[in-house]
Every structure is written in C-alpha cells, then in structure tokens.
Amino acid sequence: REEERGLARALLGLAAEAQPRGIGPLRAVLDDLFGPPAGTDWQRVAAAVAASRRLCVISGGPGTGKTTTLARILALLLRLDPGIRPRLGAPTGKAAARMQEALCQAAQGLPGEAERRFLRGLEGETLHRLLGLRPDGSARHHAGNPLDCDLVVVDEASMVDLPLMSRLLRALPRHGRLILLGDRNQLASVEPGAVLADICAAGEGFTPSFRDYLEAACGHPLSAPEGAGVLSDCVTTLERSYRFEAGGGIWRLSRAVLDGDADRIPELLQQEPGLGWEPVSAPADRDRLLGRWLEGNLCRYYEAVSKGRSVAELHALLREACLLCALRQGPWGVEAVNRQLTLLLAGRGLIDPHREWYPGRPVMVTRNDPALGLYNGDIGIALPTGGGGYRVHFERGEGELPVPAARMVNYETVHAMTVHKAQGSEYDRVALLLPPEPAPLVTRELLYTAVTRARREVLIWASREALTRAALTVSSRSSGLRQRLTAAGGE
C-alpha cells in the first residue's frame, strides 16, 4: 500500500537524521536531571536518545515512568535549545488531558523553576485538533503548511492508526523532532495499523557507534542487543515498573499474559493477593457478579451523589473501580452490561430509569465535539442545575467543564466500558468480563491491556477455556509497515 510505503520512508528518513550533542554538556545536564549514574538507567538513555535524534520512540508498560521521563526530556531540550516550541498530542481527549496533568505533576520534581514553569505552560491536545482535521477529511496542517513548532510529542502512541500517523509525519516541519510514547504490548488502534508495535519490532538494540556515544553520555554501560540500522538507534524500552512491585501480583500476572502462560494465569489469579477469578459460563453467572459489583462499587458512588459530594469527589470515586468488557454487543458486551446495571440500580431505588438524565449518571463522549470542547473518551457526570435541567461535568486539569445536558449529542452511559475505551486510564480496581464463546477480539493484547489498567486489584470473570483462549490468541494484523521497516533495517 502506498500509505505504508510513505510512512516507512518518512520514519526511516527521520530516524536517519542524527543530531549529536557534545558529550560533556549532555552528560552534565543528564546528571543534573537524573542524578549521578548508578547502574543502567533506561530513562536516562531515552533522554540521551531524544536529545541526539530527530526521532525518539519510548515504549514501556504501566508505571515504568514514561511521563516522568518525558518531563525530564523536555527540561533537557529546553536547556540545550532555549526557546524550543513543543506541541503535545494524543489520540483521544482523555489521553491528552491525562498527559497534561501528569506532566504538571512531574514538573514538581524538576530542579529548575524555569523548567517547571515551562512544563506547566504546555497544553495537551488531540492529534485531530493539533493537525486541524476538518469534517470533510482535509487538514489545516500538511506538507504544504507544516506545524509551527520544533517538537511534537505523542502519548499513547499504540492507539494511533496508520493513516493518522502518516498525516502527522507529513505535517512535521523540516527541522522538527518527533517523540512517540506508549506500550507496544497494548491493544493497537481500532483503525488499520499497529504503528508503535511495528516500529519497536523493527528497532531492537543500538548500533555499535551509537551505543558507544550513549555509554559516554550516560556514564554507564548498556546491556542491549546490537541493532541494525538507523531505526534501532531511536527506540528505547523501559522495563522497570515503579507502580508494581517486581514480583507483585499484578506484575506477575501481566508477565504471564505477555508470555502466553495459560497454565500460570489461573494459578496467579487464585493465589496472589489482589487478584481474583470467578468462572462464568451463563448469563445468570454474569448477573450474579454484576449484582456483587454494584453493591461493592456503584452503590457507594450513588450514595455520594445523594449526599451532594463535589464533582471532584465523584470523579475520584469513578476512578477507583472500573468494569471492563471485551465486546460491545451481545449478552457479554458492554451495551448489555450497562443495561443490566441500570436495571439493578433502578431496582434499588438509586436511579429513575424512566428519565434520560438522573443525578450521577456517568456518560462517555463517543465522538469529538470541538464546539463544546468535548472529545471521544471524555467522561462526565450529570447533576441537576436546580431549575429542572441538568449539566454534565467533565474534568479539565484542576478544574471542570460543565456542559448543558441538552447540548450533548454523542454519548453513552458508562457504568462499564470496553477495554479499548479504557486505554490510557488507571483504576484502583478492575474487573474484566470475557465471553464464554470464542471471539476474534479477545486476544492476549486485550487481556494484557485490561490487567494493566489496575493499580491494586484485578478480578477476571471468565471460564477457564475463555481465559486460555485469550492468553494464547495473539492479535494479527496484516501490515506491510513492519516488513518495510525491518527490510530497511540493515541499510
């Protein structure tokens, strides 16, 4: 396909342009931002790569410090290139908001006030907004009218499809840098392509000359395979998780899923603290577990609504627990689960199912609406205005965005959501419902993505057969991008 060929050429061309810094000045800034080297520090390596290449790709699982690393990279580039103009993009509004918020938090750990102020002034935006995409498919920014910036950062890059990534590369200015962050093992984009995974697969290790440069700049040896080609010098993988204890339950489970260890997964779910497994094979099993989930989580949320808790407190409660479904339709899909939860809530007198809007109704935006400042994946909470109407309250940084419910067009109730919609989010507790019958969408990548949304507890509701199938089914996408990037690797 021409689009694959064009993206491969653009990525390889970007990767080929090294911009090496003097080792002394680079080492001095790295020491100031990361501290003196003490063993191999892959966050430090990623920063050195970002400073010396036009393309930098950082892959890492949850809690590996991608945002912390990005904050230090931005501070590093500000010191080396005062006046640098970055733009921050993400595939969804929710991911863009989370990146901006996380960078503001990470800025507090930087040593210089100028760098902290610089990061706090950055705004996350959707890639659609960044590129100025219009309803007719045209874009404000393209090869003939590139972005007016020096650097583009894309978070949650695993969710970016091939056509959108191609548009972004075409809109990058001639001197511009590109930093991609994400988890190569997560679900790929809904639309065609698995761009981040393809880049990472084609870019393992460092070439000998660039390894020597990185070791001198970072002040420690690198234990990585020898790479072949320019793309391998642009990719860094963060392995250490700061969120999960090495050997903790969720960490062990995520490793077992990635290894496809179908025997080990049920053992961990039954034995490890913070993990749980409930076999389900019939709708009655599903309904029993939904009733238990409601009692343990949703009832508490609606009690807080009835007590008039603040919007911030209600959003915090929604972030504590999330029920995930692998599918959208059918008896095991999110649509049926949301309907059943609504009936259960109504049966307990917590909501009025005959009214479209009721106090506390959580809704998710399903299509971008720039006029309202709403983007696909945004979650809001409906609350009465006091005059008979409702407003839907969305989080925006440290504040909120209230939108009249009457102006809402594309949205759905979100007592549960699909795993795809949960990408980029974190919750204290996660429950995952898998259908007992085989389904093409239920893959190892989906299972891994669901498990790693949790910080403390994971519950899986599935038959043993469904769990085994998910662990052994690797998502397969016919994409020529990986082959083109790999074939060019030795050039």
XYZ file of C-alpha atoms in Angstrom:
491
model
C 0.000 0.000 0.000
C 1.188 3.464 -0.858
C 0.349 4.805 2.614
C 2.541 2.142 4.247
C 5.395 2.889 1.851
C 5.087 6.610 2.507
C 5.050 6.225 6.291
C 8.013 3.844 6.213
C 10.006 6.321 4.120
C 9.105 9.187 6.458
C 10.024 7.268 9.627
C 13.305 5.986 8.211
C 14.196 9.434 6.903
C 13.506 10.972 10.309
C 15.464 8.224 12.069
C 18.476 8.705 9.794
C 18.988 12.304 10.895
C 21.211 12.206 13.950
C 21.802 15.468 15.799
C 24.599 14.523 18.202
C 25.350 16.802 21.133
C 28.691 17.340 22.747
C 29.146 14.550 25.283
C 30.338 16.867 28.056
C 27.392 19.306 28.026
C 24.875 16.477 27.561
C 26.348 14.456 30.428
C 26.268 17.495 32.727
C 22.558 18.161 32.122
C 21.691 14.456 32.422
C 23.485 14.316 35.790
C 21.564 17.354 36.997
C 18.168 15.994 35.912
C 18.638 12.300 36.718
C 21.354 12.391 39.357
C 24.759 10.709 39.110
C 24.596 7.398 37.205
C 24.243 4.286 39.365
C 23.862 1.315 37.058
C 21.968 1.226 33.792
C 19.131 3.765 33.785
C 16.930 3.378 30.707
C 15.053 6.600 31.431
C 18.377 8.393 31.209
C 19.185 6.539 27.978
C 15.828 7.559 26.489
C 16.591 11.202 27.299
C 20.000 10.957 25.622
C 18.377 9.426 22.544
C 15.751 12.202 22.437
C 18.490 14.832 22.624
C 20.536 13.364 19.784
C 17.983 12.035 17.259
C 15.069 13.616 15.425
C 13.008 10.503 16.155
C 12.707 9.041 19.656
C 10.393 6.124 20.468
C 9.870 5.181 24.133
C 7.931 2.014 24.929
C 7.140 0.817 28.423
C 4.440 -0.862 30.427
C 2.311 0.867 33.060
C 4.248 2.511 35.856
C 7.599 2.433 34.056
C 7.882 6.223 34.243
C 7.210 7.283 30.663
C 5.705 10.619 31.711
C 8.462 11.269 34.256
C 10.992 10.540 31.539
C 9.184 12.881 29.148
C 9.220 15.693 31.719
C 12.985 15.364 32.056
C 13.418 15.135 28.284
C 11.524 18.393 27.841
C 13.638 20.023 30.550
C 16.787 18.662 28.882
C 15.802 20.009 25.467
C 14.890 23.384 26.987
C 18.387 23.656 28.432
C 20.068 22.554 25.224
C 17.752 24.508 22.905
C 16.333 27.530 24.752
C 13.201 28.706 23.012
C 12.195 25.235 21.799
C 8.494 25.089 20.893
C 6.887 21.707 21.614
C 3.352 20.511 20.895
C 1.756 17.710 22.909
C -0.672 15.377 21.164
C -2.610 12.219 21.944
C -5.196 10.130 20.065
C -8.067 10.966 22.452
C -9.094 13.939 24.542
C -8.885 11.839 27.685
C -5.300 10.804 26.909
C -4.333 14.382 26.081
C -5.760 15.663 29.363
C -4.006 12.920 31.330
C -0.667 13.714 29.674
C -1.000 17.416 30.503
C -1.997 16.682 34.089
C 0.774 14.108 34.569
C 3.398 16.480 33.168
C 2.266 19.216 35.576
C 2.733 16.768 38.456
C 6.103 15.562 37.145
C 7.266 19.169 36.782
C 7.339 19.477 40.562
C 10.318 17.105 40.644
C 12.460 19.170 38.264
C 15.366 21.143 39.746
C 14.812 24.463 37.929
C 11.897 26.879 38.279
C 12.172 27.849 34.602
C 11.690 24.217 33.585
C 8.797 23.738 35.991
C 7.091 26.844 34.628
C 7.775 25.693 31.048
C 6.084 22.318 31.586
C 3.122 23.808 33.442
C 2.502 26.044 30.425
C 2.192 23.175 27.933
C -1.221 22.062 26.701
C -2.200 18.555 25.659
C -4.482 18.279 22.642
C -5.909 15.606 20.398
C -3.995 14.829 17.235
C -7.120 15.759 15.291
C -7.081 19.213 16.847
C -3.308 19.542 16.510
C -3.479 18.791 12.785
C -6.654 20.817 12.310
C -8.610 17.936 10.781
C -11.918 19.000 9.270
C -15.181 17.064 8.811
C -14.506 16.720 5.061
C -11.206 14.897 5.770
C -8.925 17.816 4.907
C -6.423 19.252 7.400
C -5.099 22.687 8.223
C -1.569 21.319 8.589
C 0.095 19.147 5.958
C 3.307 19.046 3.919
C 2.486 22.386 2.304
C 1.564 24.034 5.609
C 3.527 22.245 8.341
C 3.050 22.649 12.063
C 4.653 25.753 13.562
C 6.735 24.013 16.218
C 10.107 22.363 16.818
C 8.927 19.178 18.514
C 5.815 17.007 18.522
C 5.227 14.591 21.408
C 2.612 11.851 21.020
C 1.448 9.948 24.090
C -0.498 6.652 23.950
C 1.034 6.099 20.523
C -0.173 2.478 20.395
C -3.673 3.893 19.775
C -2.599 5.935 16.730
C -3.601 4.301 13.455
C -1.542 4.235 10.289
C -3.448 6.941 8.360
C -3.311 9.407 11.280
C 0.401 8.771 11.870
C 1.023 9.339 8.174
C -0.761 12.688 8.341
C 1.311 13.680 11.370
C 4.618 12.837 9.682
C 3.623 14.834 6.608
C 2.784 17.852 8.791
C 6.042 17.735 10.764
C 8.285 20.706 9.871
C 11.564 20.000 8.115
C 13.619 20.620 11.257
C 11.063 19.115 13.647
C 11.592 16.313 16.139
C 9.112 13.564 16.991
C 8.811 11.686 20.292
C 6.410 8.725 20.499
C 5.479 7.218 23.870
C 3.360 4.160 24.537
C 3.191 0.484 25.383
C 3.949 -1.732 22.400
C 2.137 -4.667 24.058
C -1.212 -2.905 24.418
C -4.129 -3.123 22.042
C -3.424 -1.477 18.723
C -5.613 1.227 17.222
C -9.196 0.459 16.248
C -8.477 1.630 12.704
C -5.846 -0.033 10.413
C -2.269 -0.411 11.552
C -0.166 -1.209 14.610
C 2.384 1.539 14.093
C 4.078 1.631 17.503
C 4.450 -2.154 17.691
C 5.812 -2.233 14.135
C 8.413 0.446 14.883
C 9.536 -1.258 18.087
C 9.748 -4.687 16.436
C 11.952 -3.267 13.701
C 14.133 -1.264 16.087
C 15.728 -3.574 18.654
C 19.117 -2.634 20.155
C 21.687 0.025 19.200
C 24.324 0.162 16.509
C 27.898 -0.104 17.927
C 28.862 3.506 17.239
C 25.683 4.939 18.783
C 25.972 2.587 21.763
C 29.477 3.999 22.410
C 28.072 7.526 22.237
C 25.218 6.723 24.647
C 27.525 4.995 27.135
C 29.797 8.046 27.203
C 26.894 10.475 27.523
C 25.038 8.468 30.175
C 28.068 7.361 32.150
C 27.148 3.681 32.360
C 27.321 0.562 30.162
C 24.316 -0.597 28.153
C 23.202 -4.211 28.153
C 21.216 -4.312 24.925
C 21.443 -6.396 21.756
C 23.291 -4.994 18.785
C 20.889 -3.222 16.483
C 20.997 -2.994 12.736
C 20.119 0.234 11.013
C 19.113 3.757 11.915
C 15.699 2.880 13.330
C 17.156 0.747 16.109
C 19.070 3.774 17.419
C 15.766 5.602 18.022
C 13.921 3.045 20.188
C 14.239 2.672 23.969
C 12.260 0.242 26.121
C 11.589 0.964 29.804
C 11.340 -2.274 31.777
C 11.295 -1.354 35.459
C 7.811 -0.706 36.870
C 7.571 1.871 39.649
C 3.848 1.230 40.121
C 4.003 -2.516 40.746
C 6.468 -4.277 42.974
C 8.637 -6.606 40.923
C 7.084 -9.940 41.722
C 3.818 -8.423 42.968
C 0.529 -9.949 41.884
C -0.428 -7.619 39.028
C 3.160 -7.518 37.766
C 3.395 -11.329 37.771
C 0.031 -11.619 36.051
C 0.960 -9.137 33.320
C 4.217 -11.052 32.678
C 2.346 -14.349 32.464
C -0.104 -12.835 29.983
C 2.689 -11.483 27.778
C 4.390 -14.898 27.901
C 1.138 -16.611 26.935
C 1.435 -18.866 30.009
C -2.135 -20.170 30.061
C -1.443 -22.524 32.998
C 0.210 -19.915 35.182
C -2.509 -17.252 34.763
C -5.284 -19.143 36.650
C -2.807 -20.104 39.371
C -1.857 -16.480 39.950
C -5.479 -15.338 39.919
C -6.328 -17.853 42.635
C -3.233 -17.474 44.804
C -1.894 -13.909 44.647
C -3.235 -11.149 46.931
C -5.128 -8.526 44.970
C -6.104 -10.954 42.211
C -9.316 -12.902 41.763
C -11.041 -15.210 39.297
C -14.741 -16.010 39.013
C -15.683 -18.649 36.397
C -18.705 -17.632 34.299
C -20.464 -19.654 31.632
C -24.076 -18.403 31.557
C -25.917 -15.050 31.751
C -27.061 -15.970 35.265
C -23.392 -16.049 36.360
C -22.897 -12.651 34.791
C -25.921 -11.140 36.541
C -24.845 -12.534 39.922
C -21.411 -10.938 39.562
C -22.891 -7.659 38.326
C -25.048 -7.526 41.452
C -21.967 -8.048 43.600
C -20.059 -5.363 41.648
C -22.930 -2.942 42.104
C -23.044 -3.497 45.876
C -19.303 -3.081 46.260
C -18.795 -0.099 43.975
C -21.733 1.620 42.270
C -23.925 1.829 45.383
C -21.166 3.716 47.150
C -20.894 6.123 44.211
C -24.635 6.859 44.101
C -24.743 7.311 47.865
C -22.084 10.006 47.446
C -24.217 11.583 44.712
C -27.243 11.671 47.023
C -25.162 13.319 49.749
C -24.190 16.147 47.392
C -20.478 15.367 47.186
C -18.400 17.643 44.968
C -17.790 16.937 41.287
C -14.112 16.265 42.035
C -15.024 13.712 44.715
C -17.464 11.960 42.391
C -14.903 11.718 39.603
C -12.401 10.328 42.110
C -14.915 7.624 43.055
C -15.419 6.715 39.394
C -11.660 6.330 39.042
C -11.490 3.896 41.944
C -13.103 0.984 40.123
C -13.883 0.071 36.522
C -15.792 -2.824 34.980
C -14.388 -3.735 31.564
C -15.934 -5.764 28.759
C -14.109 -7.313 25.836
C -17.025 -6.788 23.458
C -19.516 -4.047 22.695
C -22.520 -6.097 21.594
C -24.165 -9.367 22.599
C -25.057 -10.702 26.076
C -21.444 -10.325 27.228
C -20.915 -6.904 25.658
C -20.808 -3.513 27.324
C -24.207 -2.450 25.972
C -25.985 -5.380 27.660
C -23.930 -4.973 30.848
C -24.787 -1.267 31.106
C -28.463 -2.052 30.594
C -28.392 -4.715 33.311
C -26.584 -2.429 35.760
C -29.125 0.305 35.075
C -31.960 -2.135 35.911
C -30.202 -3.234 39.100
C -29.660 0.382 40.184
C -33.303 1.180 39.485
C -34.389 -1.876 41.471
C -32.575 -0.463 44.488
C -34.173 2.941 44.012
C -30.841 4.633 43.274
C -31.835 5.993 39.839
C -35.018 6.646 37.853
C -34.677 4.542 34.672
C -37.599 6.334 33.001
C -35.711 9.635 32.836
C -32.915 10.234 30.337
C -30.946 12.240 32.871
C -30.688 11.440 36.563
C -28.334 12.603 39.314
C -24.915 10.999 38.956
C -25.413 9.422 35.540
C -21.882 8.843 34.206
C -21.598 9.283 30.448
C -18.790 8.893 27.927
C -18.450 11.071 24.837
C -18.390 8.887 21.717
C -17.485 11.486 19.093
C -15.367 14.629 19.114
C -17.330 17.872 19.542
C -14.794 20.730 19.385
C -17.552 23.342 19.684
C -18.304 22.072 23.198
C -14.676 21.250 23.989
C -15.543 17.538 24.238
C -13.576 14.647 22.779
C -14.089 10.940 22.265
C -13.479 9.137 25.568
C -14.207 12.090 27.878
C -16.248 11.045 30.920
C -18.736 13.387 32.573
C -21.204 13.243 35.470
C -24.756 14.534 35.123
C -26.031 16.672 38.016
C -29.214 18.755 38.342
C -28.949 22.506 37.962
C -31.735 23.314 40.403
C -34.031 24.663 37.708
C -35.192 21.324 36.376
C -32.308 20.909 33.937
C -29.011 19.048 34.044
C -25.386 19.798 33.372
C -22.739 17.196 32.600
C -19.499 17.933 34.449
C -16.176 16.969 32.851
C -12.763 17.195 34.472
C -10.323 19.676 32.966
C -6.969 19.767 34.717
C -7.582 21.079 38.218
C -10.992 22.447 37.245
C -14.084 21.278 35.407
C -16.084 21.877 32.255
C -19.883 21.944 32.814
C -21.905 21.303 29.642
C -25.712 21.667 29.454
C -27.130 18.178 29.023
C -29.476 19.458 26.328
C -26.449 20.225 24.134
C -24.973 16.740 24.449
C -25.326 14.713 21.242
C -22.938 11.743 21.070
C -22.647 9.971 24.408
C -23.484 6.744 26.251
C -23.919 5.586 29.846
C -20.642 4.281 31.220
C -21.219 2.139 34.293
C -18.978 -0.247 32.341
C -16.773 0.303 29.283
C -14.869 -1.680 26.679
C -11.181 -2.408 27.175
C -10.446 -0.265 24.105
C -12.090 2.755 25.746
C -10.122 2.202 28.960
C -6.739 2.545 27.267
C -4.738 5.349 28.815
C -6.681 5.205 32.100
C -5.834 3.760 35.524
C -8.083 2.495 38.310
C -7.550 1.050 41.760
C -9.749 -1.961 40.983
C -10.559 -3.527 37.632
C -12.953 -6.347 36.749
C -12.846 -7.897 33.278
C -15.749 -9.860 31.764
C -14.850 -12.301 28.959
C -17.452 -14.091 26.812
C -17.505 -17.902 27.104
C -17.656 -18.301 23.330
C -14.664 -17.654 21.050
C -14.471 -14.061 19.780
C -11.798 -12.624 17.451
C -11.372 -9.502 19.587
C -10.491 -11.452 22.748
C -6.718 -11.651 22.473
C -3.586 -11.640 24.584
C -3.209 -7.904 23.907
C -6.723 -7.225 25.176
C -6.121 -9.287 28.312
C -2.815 -7.508 28.983
C -4.367 -4.072 28.429
C -7.208 -4.838 30.841
C -4.965 -6.251 33.562
C -2.582 -3.297 33.431
C -5.373 -0.729 33.904
C -5.391 -1.736 37.608
C -3.182 -0.342 40.332
C -4.221 -2.632 43.213
C -6.803 -5.276 42.347
C -7.743 -7.339 39.295
C -10.808 -9.571 39.010
C -11.406 -11.694 35.934
C -14.834 -13.112 35.197
C -14.353 -15.839 32.616
C -14.458 -19.567 32.027
C -11.111 -21.322 32.102
C -11.461 -22.040 28.388
C -12.066 -18.360 27.601
C -9.093 -17.329 29.705
C -6.859 -19.864 27.971
C -8.008 -18.783 24.512
C -7.305 -15.135 25.311
C -3.811 -15.902 26.582
C -2.928 -17.967 23.503
C -4.522 -15.751 20.830
C -2.079 -13.150 19.546
C -3.568 -10.284 17.593
C -2.558 -10.484 13.970
C -2.779 -7.540 11.609
C -1.701 -7.694 8.018
C 0.514 -4.638 7.780
C 3.331 -4.096 5.370
C 4.834 -1.387 7.574
C 6.771 -3.760 9.824
C 8.211 -5.641 6.843
C 9.224 -2.410 5.150
C 10.876 -1.058 8.289
C 12.611 -4.362 9.018
C 13.796 -4.781 5.435
C 15.358 -1.335 5.567
C 16.974 -2.036 8.941
C 20.221 -3.278 7.541
C 20.675 -0.441 5.118
